[in-house]
Every structure is written in C-alpha cells, then in structure tokens.
Tab-separated table of C-alpha atoms in Angstrom:
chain	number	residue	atom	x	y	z
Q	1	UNK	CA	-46.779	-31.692	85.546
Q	2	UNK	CA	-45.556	-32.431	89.338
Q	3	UNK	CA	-48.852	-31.461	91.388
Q	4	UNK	CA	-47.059	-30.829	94.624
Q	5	UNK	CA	-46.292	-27.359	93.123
Q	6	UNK	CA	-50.229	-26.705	93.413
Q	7	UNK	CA	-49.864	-27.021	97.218
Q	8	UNK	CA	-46.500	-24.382	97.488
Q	9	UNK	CA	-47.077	-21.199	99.688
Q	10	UNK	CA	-46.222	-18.486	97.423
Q	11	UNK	CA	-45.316	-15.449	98.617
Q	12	UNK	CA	-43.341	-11.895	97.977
Q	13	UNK	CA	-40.579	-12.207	100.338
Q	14	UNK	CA	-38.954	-9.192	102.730
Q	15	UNK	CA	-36.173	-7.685	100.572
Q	16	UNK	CA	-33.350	-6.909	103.110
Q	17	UNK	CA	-30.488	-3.855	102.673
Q	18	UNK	CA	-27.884	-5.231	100.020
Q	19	UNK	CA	-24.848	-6.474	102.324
Q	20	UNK	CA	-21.879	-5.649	100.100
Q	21	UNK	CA	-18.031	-6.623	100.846
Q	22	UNK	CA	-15.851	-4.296	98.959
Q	23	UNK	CA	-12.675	-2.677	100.186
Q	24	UNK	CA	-13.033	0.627	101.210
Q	25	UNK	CA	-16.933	0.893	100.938
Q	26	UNK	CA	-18.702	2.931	103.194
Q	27	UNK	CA	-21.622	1.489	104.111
Q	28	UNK	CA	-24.803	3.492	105.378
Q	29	UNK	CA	-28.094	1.128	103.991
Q	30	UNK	CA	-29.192	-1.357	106.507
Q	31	UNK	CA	-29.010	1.110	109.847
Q	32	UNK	CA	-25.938	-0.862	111.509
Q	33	UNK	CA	-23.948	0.777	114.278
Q	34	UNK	CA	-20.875	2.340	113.094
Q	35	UNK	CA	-19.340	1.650	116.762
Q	36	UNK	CA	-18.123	-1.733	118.025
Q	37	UNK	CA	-19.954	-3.657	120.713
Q	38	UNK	CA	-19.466	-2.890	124.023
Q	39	UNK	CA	-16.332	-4.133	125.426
Q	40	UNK	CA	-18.172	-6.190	128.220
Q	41	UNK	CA	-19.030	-7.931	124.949
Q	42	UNK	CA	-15.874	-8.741	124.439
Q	43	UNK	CA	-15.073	-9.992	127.790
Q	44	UNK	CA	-18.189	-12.251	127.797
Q	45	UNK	CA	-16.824	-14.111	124.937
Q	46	UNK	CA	-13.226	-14.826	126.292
Q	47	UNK	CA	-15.057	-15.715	129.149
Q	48	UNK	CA	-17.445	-17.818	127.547
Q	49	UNK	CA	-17.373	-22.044	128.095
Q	50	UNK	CA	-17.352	-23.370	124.948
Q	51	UNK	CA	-18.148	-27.147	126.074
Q	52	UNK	CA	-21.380	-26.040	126.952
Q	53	UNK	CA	-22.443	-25.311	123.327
Q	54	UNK	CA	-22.293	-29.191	123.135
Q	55	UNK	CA	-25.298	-28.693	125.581
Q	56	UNK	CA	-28.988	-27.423	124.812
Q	57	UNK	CA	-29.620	-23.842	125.970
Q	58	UNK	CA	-31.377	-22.894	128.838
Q	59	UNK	CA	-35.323	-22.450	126.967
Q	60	UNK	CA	-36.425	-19.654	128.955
Q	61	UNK	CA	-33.498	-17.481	128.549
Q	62	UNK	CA	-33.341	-16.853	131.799
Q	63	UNK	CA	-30.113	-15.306	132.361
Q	64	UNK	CA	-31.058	-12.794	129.274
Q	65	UNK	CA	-34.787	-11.976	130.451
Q	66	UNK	CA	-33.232	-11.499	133.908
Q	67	UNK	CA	-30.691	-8.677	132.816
Q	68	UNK	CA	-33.532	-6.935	130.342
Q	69	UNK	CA	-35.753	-6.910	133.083
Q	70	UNK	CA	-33.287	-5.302	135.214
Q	71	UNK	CA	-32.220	-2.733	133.253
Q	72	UNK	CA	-36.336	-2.049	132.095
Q	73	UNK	CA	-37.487	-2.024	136.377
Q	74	UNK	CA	-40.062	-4.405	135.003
Q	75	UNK	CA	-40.872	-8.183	135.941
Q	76	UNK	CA	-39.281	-11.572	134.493
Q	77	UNK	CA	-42.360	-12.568	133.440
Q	78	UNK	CA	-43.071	-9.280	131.490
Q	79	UNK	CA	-39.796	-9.796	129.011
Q	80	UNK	CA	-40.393	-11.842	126.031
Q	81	UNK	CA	-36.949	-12.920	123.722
Q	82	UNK	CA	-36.001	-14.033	119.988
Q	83	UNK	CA	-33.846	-14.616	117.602
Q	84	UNK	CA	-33.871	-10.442	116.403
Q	85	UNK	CA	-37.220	-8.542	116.621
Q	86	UNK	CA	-38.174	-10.097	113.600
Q	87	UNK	CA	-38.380	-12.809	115.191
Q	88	UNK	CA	-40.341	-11.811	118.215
Q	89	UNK	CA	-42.483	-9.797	116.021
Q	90	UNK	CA	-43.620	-12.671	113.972
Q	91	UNK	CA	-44.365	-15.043	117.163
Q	92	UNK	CA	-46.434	-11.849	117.875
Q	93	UNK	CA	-48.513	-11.793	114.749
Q	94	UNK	CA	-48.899	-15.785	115.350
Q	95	UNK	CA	-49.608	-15.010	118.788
Q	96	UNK	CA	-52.278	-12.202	117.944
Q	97	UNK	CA	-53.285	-11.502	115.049
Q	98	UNK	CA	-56.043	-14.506	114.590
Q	99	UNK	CA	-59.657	-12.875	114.253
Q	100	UNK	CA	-61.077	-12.314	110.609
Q	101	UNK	CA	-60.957	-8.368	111.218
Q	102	UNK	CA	-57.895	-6.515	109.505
Q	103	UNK	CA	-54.807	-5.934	111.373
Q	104	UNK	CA	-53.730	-1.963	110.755
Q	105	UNK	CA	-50.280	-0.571	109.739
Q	106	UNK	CA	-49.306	2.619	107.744
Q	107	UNK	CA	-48.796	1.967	104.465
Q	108	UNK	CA	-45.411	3.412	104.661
Q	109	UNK	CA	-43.391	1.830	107.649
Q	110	UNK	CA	-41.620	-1.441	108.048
Q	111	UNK	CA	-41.998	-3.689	104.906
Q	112	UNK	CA	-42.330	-6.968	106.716
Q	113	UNK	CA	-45.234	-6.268	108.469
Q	114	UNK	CA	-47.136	-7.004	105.396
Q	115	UNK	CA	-45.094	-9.993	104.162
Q	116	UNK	CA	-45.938	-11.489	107.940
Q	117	UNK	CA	-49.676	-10.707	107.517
Q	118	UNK	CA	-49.373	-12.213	103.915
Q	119	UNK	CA	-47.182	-15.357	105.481
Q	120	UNK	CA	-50.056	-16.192	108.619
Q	121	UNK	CA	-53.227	-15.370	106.600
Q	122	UNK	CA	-54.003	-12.198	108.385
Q	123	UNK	CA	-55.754	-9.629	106.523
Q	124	UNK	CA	-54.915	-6.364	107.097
Q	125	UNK	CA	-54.756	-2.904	105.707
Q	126	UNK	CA	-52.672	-0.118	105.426
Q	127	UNK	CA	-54.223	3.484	106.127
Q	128	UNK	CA	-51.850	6.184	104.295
Q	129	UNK	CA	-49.660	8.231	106.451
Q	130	UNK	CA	-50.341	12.227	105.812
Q	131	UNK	CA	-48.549	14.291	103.357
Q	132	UNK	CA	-45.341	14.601	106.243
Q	133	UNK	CA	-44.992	11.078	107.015
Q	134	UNK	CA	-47.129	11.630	110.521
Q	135	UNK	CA	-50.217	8.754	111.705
Q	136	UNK	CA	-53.353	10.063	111.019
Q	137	UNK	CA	-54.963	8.935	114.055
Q	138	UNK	CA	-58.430	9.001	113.110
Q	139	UNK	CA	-57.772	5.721	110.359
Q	140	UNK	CA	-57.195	3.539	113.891
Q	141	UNK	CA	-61.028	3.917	115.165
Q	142	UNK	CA	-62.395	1.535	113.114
Q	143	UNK	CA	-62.804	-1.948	114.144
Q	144	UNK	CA	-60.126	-3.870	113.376
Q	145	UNK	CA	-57.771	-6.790	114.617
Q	146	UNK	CA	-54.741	-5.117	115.813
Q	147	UNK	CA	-52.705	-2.390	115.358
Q	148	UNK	CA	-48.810	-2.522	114.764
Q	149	UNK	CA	-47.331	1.393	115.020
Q	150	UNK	CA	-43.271	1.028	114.642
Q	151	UNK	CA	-42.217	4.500	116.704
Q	152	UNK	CA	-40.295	6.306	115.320
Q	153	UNK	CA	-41.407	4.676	112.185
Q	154	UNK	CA	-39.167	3.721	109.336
Q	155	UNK	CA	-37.925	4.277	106.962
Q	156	UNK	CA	-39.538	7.908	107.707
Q	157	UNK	CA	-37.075	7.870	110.982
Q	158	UNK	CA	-40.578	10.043	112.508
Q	159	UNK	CA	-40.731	9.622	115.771
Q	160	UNK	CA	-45.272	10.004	116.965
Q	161	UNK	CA	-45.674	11.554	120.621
Q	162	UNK	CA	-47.061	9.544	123.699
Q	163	UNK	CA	-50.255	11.207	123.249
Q	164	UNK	CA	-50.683	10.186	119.908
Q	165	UNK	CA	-50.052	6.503	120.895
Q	166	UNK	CA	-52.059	6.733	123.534
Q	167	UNK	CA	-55.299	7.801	121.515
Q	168	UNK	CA	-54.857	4.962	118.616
Q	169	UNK	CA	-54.732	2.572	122.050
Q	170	UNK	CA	-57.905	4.409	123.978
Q	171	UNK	CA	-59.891	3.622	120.723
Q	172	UNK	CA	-58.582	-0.076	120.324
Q	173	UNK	CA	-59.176	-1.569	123.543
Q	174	UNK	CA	-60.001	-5.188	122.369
Q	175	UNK	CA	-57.105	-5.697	120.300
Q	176	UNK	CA	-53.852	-5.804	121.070
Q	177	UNK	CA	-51.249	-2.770	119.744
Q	178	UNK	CA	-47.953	-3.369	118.775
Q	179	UNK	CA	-45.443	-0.663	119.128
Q	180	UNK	CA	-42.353	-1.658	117.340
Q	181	UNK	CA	-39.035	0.368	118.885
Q	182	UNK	CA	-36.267	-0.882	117.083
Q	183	UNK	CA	-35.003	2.638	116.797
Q	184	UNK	CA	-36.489	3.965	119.901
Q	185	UNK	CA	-33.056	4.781	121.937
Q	186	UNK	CA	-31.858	7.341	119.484
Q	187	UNK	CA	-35.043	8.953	120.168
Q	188	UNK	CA	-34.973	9.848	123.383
Q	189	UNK	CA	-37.901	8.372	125.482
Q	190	UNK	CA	-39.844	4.803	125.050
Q	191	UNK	CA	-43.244	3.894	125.546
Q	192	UNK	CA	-42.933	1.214	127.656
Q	193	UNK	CA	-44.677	3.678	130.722
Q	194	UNK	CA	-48.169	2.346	128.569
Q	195	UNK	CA	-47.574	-1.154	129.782
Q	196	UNK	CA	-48.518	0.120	133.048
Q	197	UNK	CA	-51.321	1.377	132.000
Q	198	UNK	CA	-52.846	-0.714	129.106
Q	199	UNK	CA	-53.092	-4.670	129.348
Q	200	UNK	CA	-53.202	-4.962	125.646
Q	201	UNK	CA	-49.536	-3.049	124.528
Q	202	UNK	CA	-46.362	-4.642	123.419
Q	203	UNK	CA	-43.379	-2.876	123.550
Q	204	UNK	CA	-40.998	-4.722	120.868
Q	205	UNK	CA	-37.195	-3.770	120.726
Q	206	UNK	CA	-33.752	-4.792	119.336
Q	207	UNK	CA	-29.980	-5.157	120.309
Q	208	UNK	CA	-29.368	-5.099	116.190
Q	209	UNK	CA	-29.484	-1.083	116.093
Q	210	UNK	CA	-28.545	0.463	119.417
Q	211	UNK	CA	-26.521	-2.372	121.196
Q	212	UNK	CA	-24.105	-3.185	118.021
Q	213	UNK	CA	-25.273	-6.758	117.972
Q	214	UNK	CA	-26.863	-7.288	114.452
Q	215	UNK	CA	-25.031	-10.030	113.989
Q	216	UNK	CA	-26.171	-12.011	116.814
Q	217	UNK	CA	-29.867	-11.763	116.439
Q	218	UNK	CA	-31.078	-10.598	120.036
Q	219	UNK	CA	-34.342	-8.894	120.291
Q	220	UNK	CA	-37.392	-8.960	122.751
Q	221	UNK	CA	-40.744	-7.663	123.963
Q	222	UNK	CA	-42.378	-6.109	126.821
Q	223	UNK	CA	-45.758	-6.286	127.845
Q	224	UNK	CA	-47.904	-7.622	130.779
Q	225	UNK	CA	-47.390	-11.145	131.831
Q	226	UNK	CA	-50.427	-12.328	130.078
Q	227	UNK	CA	-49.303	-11.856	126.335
Q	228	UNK	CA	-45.537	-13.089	127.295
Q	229	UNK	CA	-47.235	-16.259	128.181
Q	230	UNK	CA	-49.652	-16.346	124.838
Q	231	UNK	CA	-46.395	-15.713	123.093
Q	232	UNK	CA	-43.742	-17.881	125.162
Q	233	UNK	CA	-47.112	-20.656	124.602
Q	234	UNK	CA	-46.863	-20.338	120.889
Q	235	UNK	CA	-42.623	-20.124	120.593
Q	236	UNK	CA	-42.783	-23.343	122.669
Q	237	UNK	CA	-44.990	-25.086	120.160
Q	238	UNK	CA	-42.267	-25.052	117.794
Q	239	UNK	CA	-39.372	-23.990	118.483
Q	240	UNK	CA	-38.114	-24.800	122.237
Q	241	UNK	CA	-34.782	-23.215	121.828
Q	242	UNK	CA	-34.341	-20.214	119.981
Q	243	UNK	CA	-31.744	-18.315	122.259
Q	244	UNK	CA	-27.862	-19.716	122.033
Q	245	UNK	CA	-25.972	-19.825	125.020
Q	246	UNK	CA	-23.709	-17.701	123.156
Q	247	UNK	CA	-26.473	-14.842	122.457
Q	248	UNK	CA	-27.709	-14.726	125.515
Q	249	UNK	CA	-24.384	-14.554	127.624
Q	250	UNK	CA	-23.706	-11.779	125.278
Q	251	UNK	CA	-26.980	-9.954	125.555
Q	252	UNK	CA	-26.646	-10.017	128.894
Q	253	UNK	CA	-23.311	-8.188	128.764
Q	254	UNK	CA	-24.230	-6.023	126.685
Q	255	UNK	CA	-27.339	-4.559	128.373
Q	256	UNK	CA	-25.420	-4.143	131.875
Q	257	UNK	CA	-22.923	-1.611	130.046
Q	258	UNK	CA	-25.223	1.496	130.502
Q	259	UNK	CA	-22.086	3.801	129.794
Q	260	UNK	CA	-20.807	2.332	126.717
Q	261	UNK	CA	-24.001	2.422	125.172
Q	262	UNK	CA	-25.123	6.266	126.434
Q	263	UNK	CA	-21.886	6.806	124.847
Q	264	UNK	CA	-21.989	5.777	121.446
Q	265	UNK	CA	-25.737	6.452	121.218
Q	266	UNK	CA	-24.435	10.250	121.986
Q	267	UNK	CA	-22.039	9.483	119.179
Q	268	UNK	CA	-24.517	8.983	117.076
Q	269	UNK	CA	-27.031	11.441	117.707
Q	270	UNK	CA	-24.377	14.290	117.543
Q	271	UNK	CA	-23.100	13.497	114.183
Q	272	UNK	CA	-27.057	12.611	113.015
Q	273	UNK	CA	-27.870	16.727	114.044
Q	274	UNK	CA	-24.703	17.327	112.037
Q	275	UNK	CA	-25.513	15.360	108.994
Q	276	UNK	CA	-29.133	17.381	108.717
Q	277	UNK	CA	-27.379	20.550	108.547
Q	278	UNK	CA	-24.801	19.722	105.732
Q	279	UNK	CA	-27.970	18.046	104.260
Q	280	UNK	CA	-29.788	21.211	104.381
Q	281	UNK	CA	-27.042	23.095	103.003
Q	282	UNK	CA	-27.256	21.125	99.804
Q	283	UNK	CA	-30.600	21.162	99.084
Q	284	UNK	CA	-31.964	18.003	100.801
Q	285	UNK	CA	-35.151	17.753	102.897
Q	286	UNK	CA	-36.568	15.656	105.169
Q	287	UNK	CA	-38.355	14.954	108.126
Q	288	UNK	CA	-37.143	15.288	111.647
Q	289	UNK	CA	-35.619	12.057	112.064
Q	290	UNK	CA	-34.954	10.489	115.208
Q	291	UNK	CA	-33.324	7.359	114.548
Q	292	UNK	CA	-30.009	6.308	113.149
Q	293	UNK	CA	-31.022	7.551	109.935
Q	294	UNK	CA	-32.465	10.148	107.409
Q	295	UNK	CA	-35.028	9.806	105.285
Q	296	UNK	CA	-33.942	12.618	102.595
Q	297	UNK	CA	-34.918	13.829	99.387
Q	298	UNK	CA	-33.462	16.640	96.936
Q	299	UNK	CA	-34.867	19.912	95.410
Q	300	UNK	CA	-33.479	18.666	91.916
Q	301	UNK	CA	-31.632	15.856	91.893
Q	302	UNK	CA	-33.530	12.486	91.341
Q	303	UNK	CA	-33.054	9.535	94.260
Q	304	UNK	CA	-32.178	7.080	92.142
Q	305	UNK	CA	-29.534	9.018	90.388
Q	306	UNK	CA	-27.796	9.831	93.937
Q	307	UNK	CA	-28.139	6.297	94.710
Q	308	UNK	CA	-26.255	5.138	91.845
Q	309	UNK	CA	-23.672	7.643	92.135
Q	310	UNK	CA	-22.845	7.267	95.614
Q	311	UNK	CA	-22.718	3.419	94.891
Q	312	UNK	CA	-19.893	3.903	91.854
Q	313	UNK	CA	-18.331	5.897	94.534
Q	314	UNK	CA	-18.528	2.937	97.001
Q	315	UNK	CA	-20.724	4.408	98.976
Q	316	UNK	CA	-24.048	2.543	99.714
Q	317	UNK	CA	-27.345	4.008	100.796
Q	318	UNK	CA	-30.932	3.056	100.352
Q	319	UNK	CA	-33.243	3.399	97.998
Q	320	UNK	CA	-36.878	2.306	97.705
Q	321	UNK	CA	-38.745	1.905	94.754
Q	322	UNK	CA	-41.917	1.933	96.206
Q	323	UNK	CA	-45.132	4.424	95.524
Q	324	UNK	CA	-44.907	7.700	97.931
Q	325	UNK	CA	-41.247	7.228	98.750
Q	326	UNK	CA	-39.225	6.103	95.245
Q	327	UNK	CA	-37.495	10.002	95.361
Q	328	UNK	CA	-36.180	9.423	98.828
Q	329	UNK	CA	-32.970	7.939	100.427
Q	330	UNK	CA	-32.567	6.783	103.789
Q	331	UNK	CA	-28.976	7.132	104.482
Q	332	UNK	CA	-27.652	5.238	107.869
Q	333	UNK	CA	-25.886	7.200	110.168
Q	334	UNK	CA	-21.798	5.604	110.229
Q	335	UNK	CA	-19.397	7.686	112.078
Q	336	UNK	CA	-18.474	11.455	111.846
Q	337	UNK	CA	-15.746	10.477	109.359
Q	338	UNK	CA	-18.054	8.477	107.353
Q	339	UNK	CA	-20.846	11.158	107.016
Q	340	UNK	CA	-18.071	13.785	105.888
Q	341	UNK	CA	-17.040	11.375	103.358
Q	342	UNK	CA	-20.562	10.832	102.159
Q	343	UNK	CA	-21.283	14.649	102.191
Q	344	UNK	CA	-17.700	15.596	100.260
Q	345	UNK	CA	-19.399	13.400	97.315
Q	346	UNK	CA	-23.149	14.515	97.671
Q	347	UNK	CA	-21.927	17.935	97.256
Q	348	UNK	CA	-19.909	17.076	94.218
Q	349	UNK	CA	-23.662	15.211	93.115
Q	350	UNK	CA	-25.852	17.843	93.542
Q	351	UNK	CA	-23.298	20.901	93.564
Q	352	UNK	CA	-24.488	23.580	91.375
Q	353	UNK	CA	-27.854	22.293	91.090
C-alpha cells in the first residue's frame, strides 16, 4: 500500500447550496439576490482596462478598503478584505483562534465554522441554541478561546439584540469575538458601533448577499487596527494577492451606490414581510427572520417531502438533514413574482392539510 495516504488531511468538507441550471427553475437555496448588481457595476466594467489584468494587483486593496471605509466612517487601517467572507473568516480563525481552549459557536448556525475549526486544529464546541433558535448567553462565560456569533444567525435568519452581544463580549474580554454579518443589511442595524468600544470585536461582512456580487467573491472585516494587521500579517504569509483588479474596481462601485442598494434591499424586505404572511396562512411557522430568508417549518407536512416537491416543480429550496433542524426549510427570498410562484405550489403541497 502507497504510505503517503497515511499523511492525507482528512476532513468532512462544507456542503454548499446545490447550483442547478435548468430552464425555468426558480431558484431560492443558496440566499442570492434576486436583483441585478448595481448599475455603477456595470459602468465599472465597460470602464475597466483590461491590459492591466496582465499586471499584479495592487496587495493592499487599496482602492477597495478606501471606498468600505468611506461608506463605514471608519479608518483604512480598520477594513480588512478577501476573496468572500469565507475567506476573511478563515484568515480570521488562522489569525485567532491558536490557544488550546475551545473556540464557541451555536451548534446551529453557519456550517463552516466547524469544518474551519476541524481544518486549523482548533477545538471548539458548540453550546445548543434554546428551544426558539435564540443564544443562550450564559454558555459564553466559560473560559474559552473565542467566540464566533453570526447575527442574525443562519440558517435560523434570528437576528440577537446589541445587548445580547454586548454581554457574551463583557464576559470574554481576552479572546477575541467574531460577529459574522453576512445578512446583517436586511436587518436593519449592524454592530459595528462595538468596535468603538471593544478592542477585541470583528465585524465580518459580504457583498455576496446584499450587494448582488456572489459571483465575484468580495467580502471584508472591521475591527481595530490591531487585528487588521494580525490578519493582513497572516494573508501576507501566503497569499500576497487575493483581490483582482477586477473585484476590487467593482467593489468599489458597488459600495458608492447607496441608492441602488437601499432600493433593492427595500425590495427585498417588503416581499420577505409578504412571504411570512402567505406562509402563515398555510400552516408554516417560523422564527422572525431578518435576513433574505425563512427558516420555516409545517404543522403537517414533512420538510423533506416539500423539498422534493417543490424541486419536481423546479423550484429549489433548502433542506438540512441535520439533528434539531431536518423538518425545516430555509427558502431564499427571489423577487415578488418568484415568491407568488413558490406560494401558488406550496398551497397546492400542503392545501387541505
């Protein structure tokens, strides 16, 4: 036998949303934007030099950083930048995450957070959300390595107030706290304001969810200028250029067009309160979700059943099979006419049940 397979990292990977290409699908299971980029976007590209891919990008970003810091009213040197906020969360765990204490995340939230921990040798544990999906705060007072809340969490789309976060960050002090926003702007309010206040927060966000941009792979961080260093310290060591001169023209584009993006966020949010309601009406619960998504589950019906009938429809949600959650789907939010699609066939599901 071939003993270099004794030496192979072996790991269970992330599982990402199925990314079908069907005519005619509908497609509500990875939490895209059902809108377009902005159209500054667009212009940025037309615009764009294309002899200077031949070129190395600019390292630091700094075109990006500058316009994130702008729109933010923080520093240069408080804005961090990767390839997604997977990305930047990993070179955070890296970064981090290196004492022999556990790391803390619910057990329901995110499911790379654990995959990460497993990846870098961190150990780590999971303290059970409550019997609604809320933090229990208390599980966070123990000593510990770090703490990684993703606000509003997913795939529970529950959004935990200010004052909660700032208790689980009172009691961990020495360690630094992660708060994960990737779906913070259909939420209403960040907490970046506990930057200001606590040395040892990190604000992590995306462009994938909010700003349309998925497919480019823009995210970035927020935190004093000490742990953008740590991190920029580690990205450095190996990986010099993560940031195209294509992503970060368009990132900066993007982030400058305030309308466009209170606009379709509005979108959004208006046909989210919508979809509740018709969900309500047909027998569906959930929490109150304040993302781009529900996290639902029916009176009778079984997930998995749903799942599969809204997929022979064409019609693609997710489902997790995973303790705690395997009866739920979290169904993306796509645009008014999508939803009223998905609802005409959930009510031929479930009708009469």
């Amino acid at each position: 036998m071939s003993s270099w397979k004794d030496n192979l990292r072996t790991i269970d990977p992330y599982v990402p949303g199925e990314q079908p290409n069907i005519e005619g699908m509908i497609k509500l299971n990875t939490n895209e934007n059902p809108y377009p980029p902005s159209p500054a976007v667009e212009k940025a590209m037309k615009e764009f030099d294309l002899d200077s891919l031949r070129l190395y990008p600019d390292p630091n970003s700094e075109l990006l950083i500058n316009a994130i810091a702008k729109r933010y009213e923080v520093n240069n040197n408080q804005v961090f930048v990767g390839v997604g906020s997977d990305d930047v969360l990993a070179i955070a765990f890296m970064t981090f995450f290196n004492s022999n204490k556990p790391i803390l995340f619910p057990d329901i939230t995110y499911s790379f957070y654990d995959v990460w921990a497993e990846l870098f040798n961190i150990p780590y544990e999971r303290p059970a959300l409550d019997d609604n999906f809320n933090v229990r705060t208390e599980d966070y007072y123990k000593e510990n390595g770090g703490v990684v809340i993703a606000n509003p969490n997913a795939p529970t789309g529950i959004k935990q107030s200010e004052d909660m976060l700032r208790d689980i960050i009172e009691h961990n002090r020495d360690v630094v706290v992660i708060i994960d926003e990737a779906y913070v702007d259909f939420s209403g309010e960040s907490a970046l304001s506990l930057t200001k206040e606590y040395d040892n927060v990190l604000i992590v966000q995306t462009y994938s969810k909010s700003r349309s941009l998925a497919g480019m792979r823009i995210g970035y961080a927020m935190g004093n200028p000490e742990l953008i260093k740590a991190m920029n310290d580690v990205r450095f060591s190996y990986n010099s250029y993560p940031m195209t001169r294509l992503s970060v023209a368009i990132g900066a584009a993007a982030i400058e067009d305030e309308e466009y993006f209170q606009k379709t966020n509005k979108m959004i949010i208006d046909t989210r309160e919508w979809t509740k309601k018709k969900l309500t009406e047909l027998g569906f619960s959930y929490g109150d979700s304040m993302t781009n998504f529900i996290f639902a589950t029916h009176r009778s019906v079984n997930a998995n059943e749903i799942f599969t009938k809204l997929r022979e429809k064409k019609i693609f949600v997710r489902h997790f099979n995973s303790p705690r959650i395997d009866n739920y789907l979290r169904i993306s939010i796509g645009t008014q006419e999508e939803m009223e699609k998905l609802i005409d066939e959930l009510s031929i599901i479930v009708g009469g049940r």
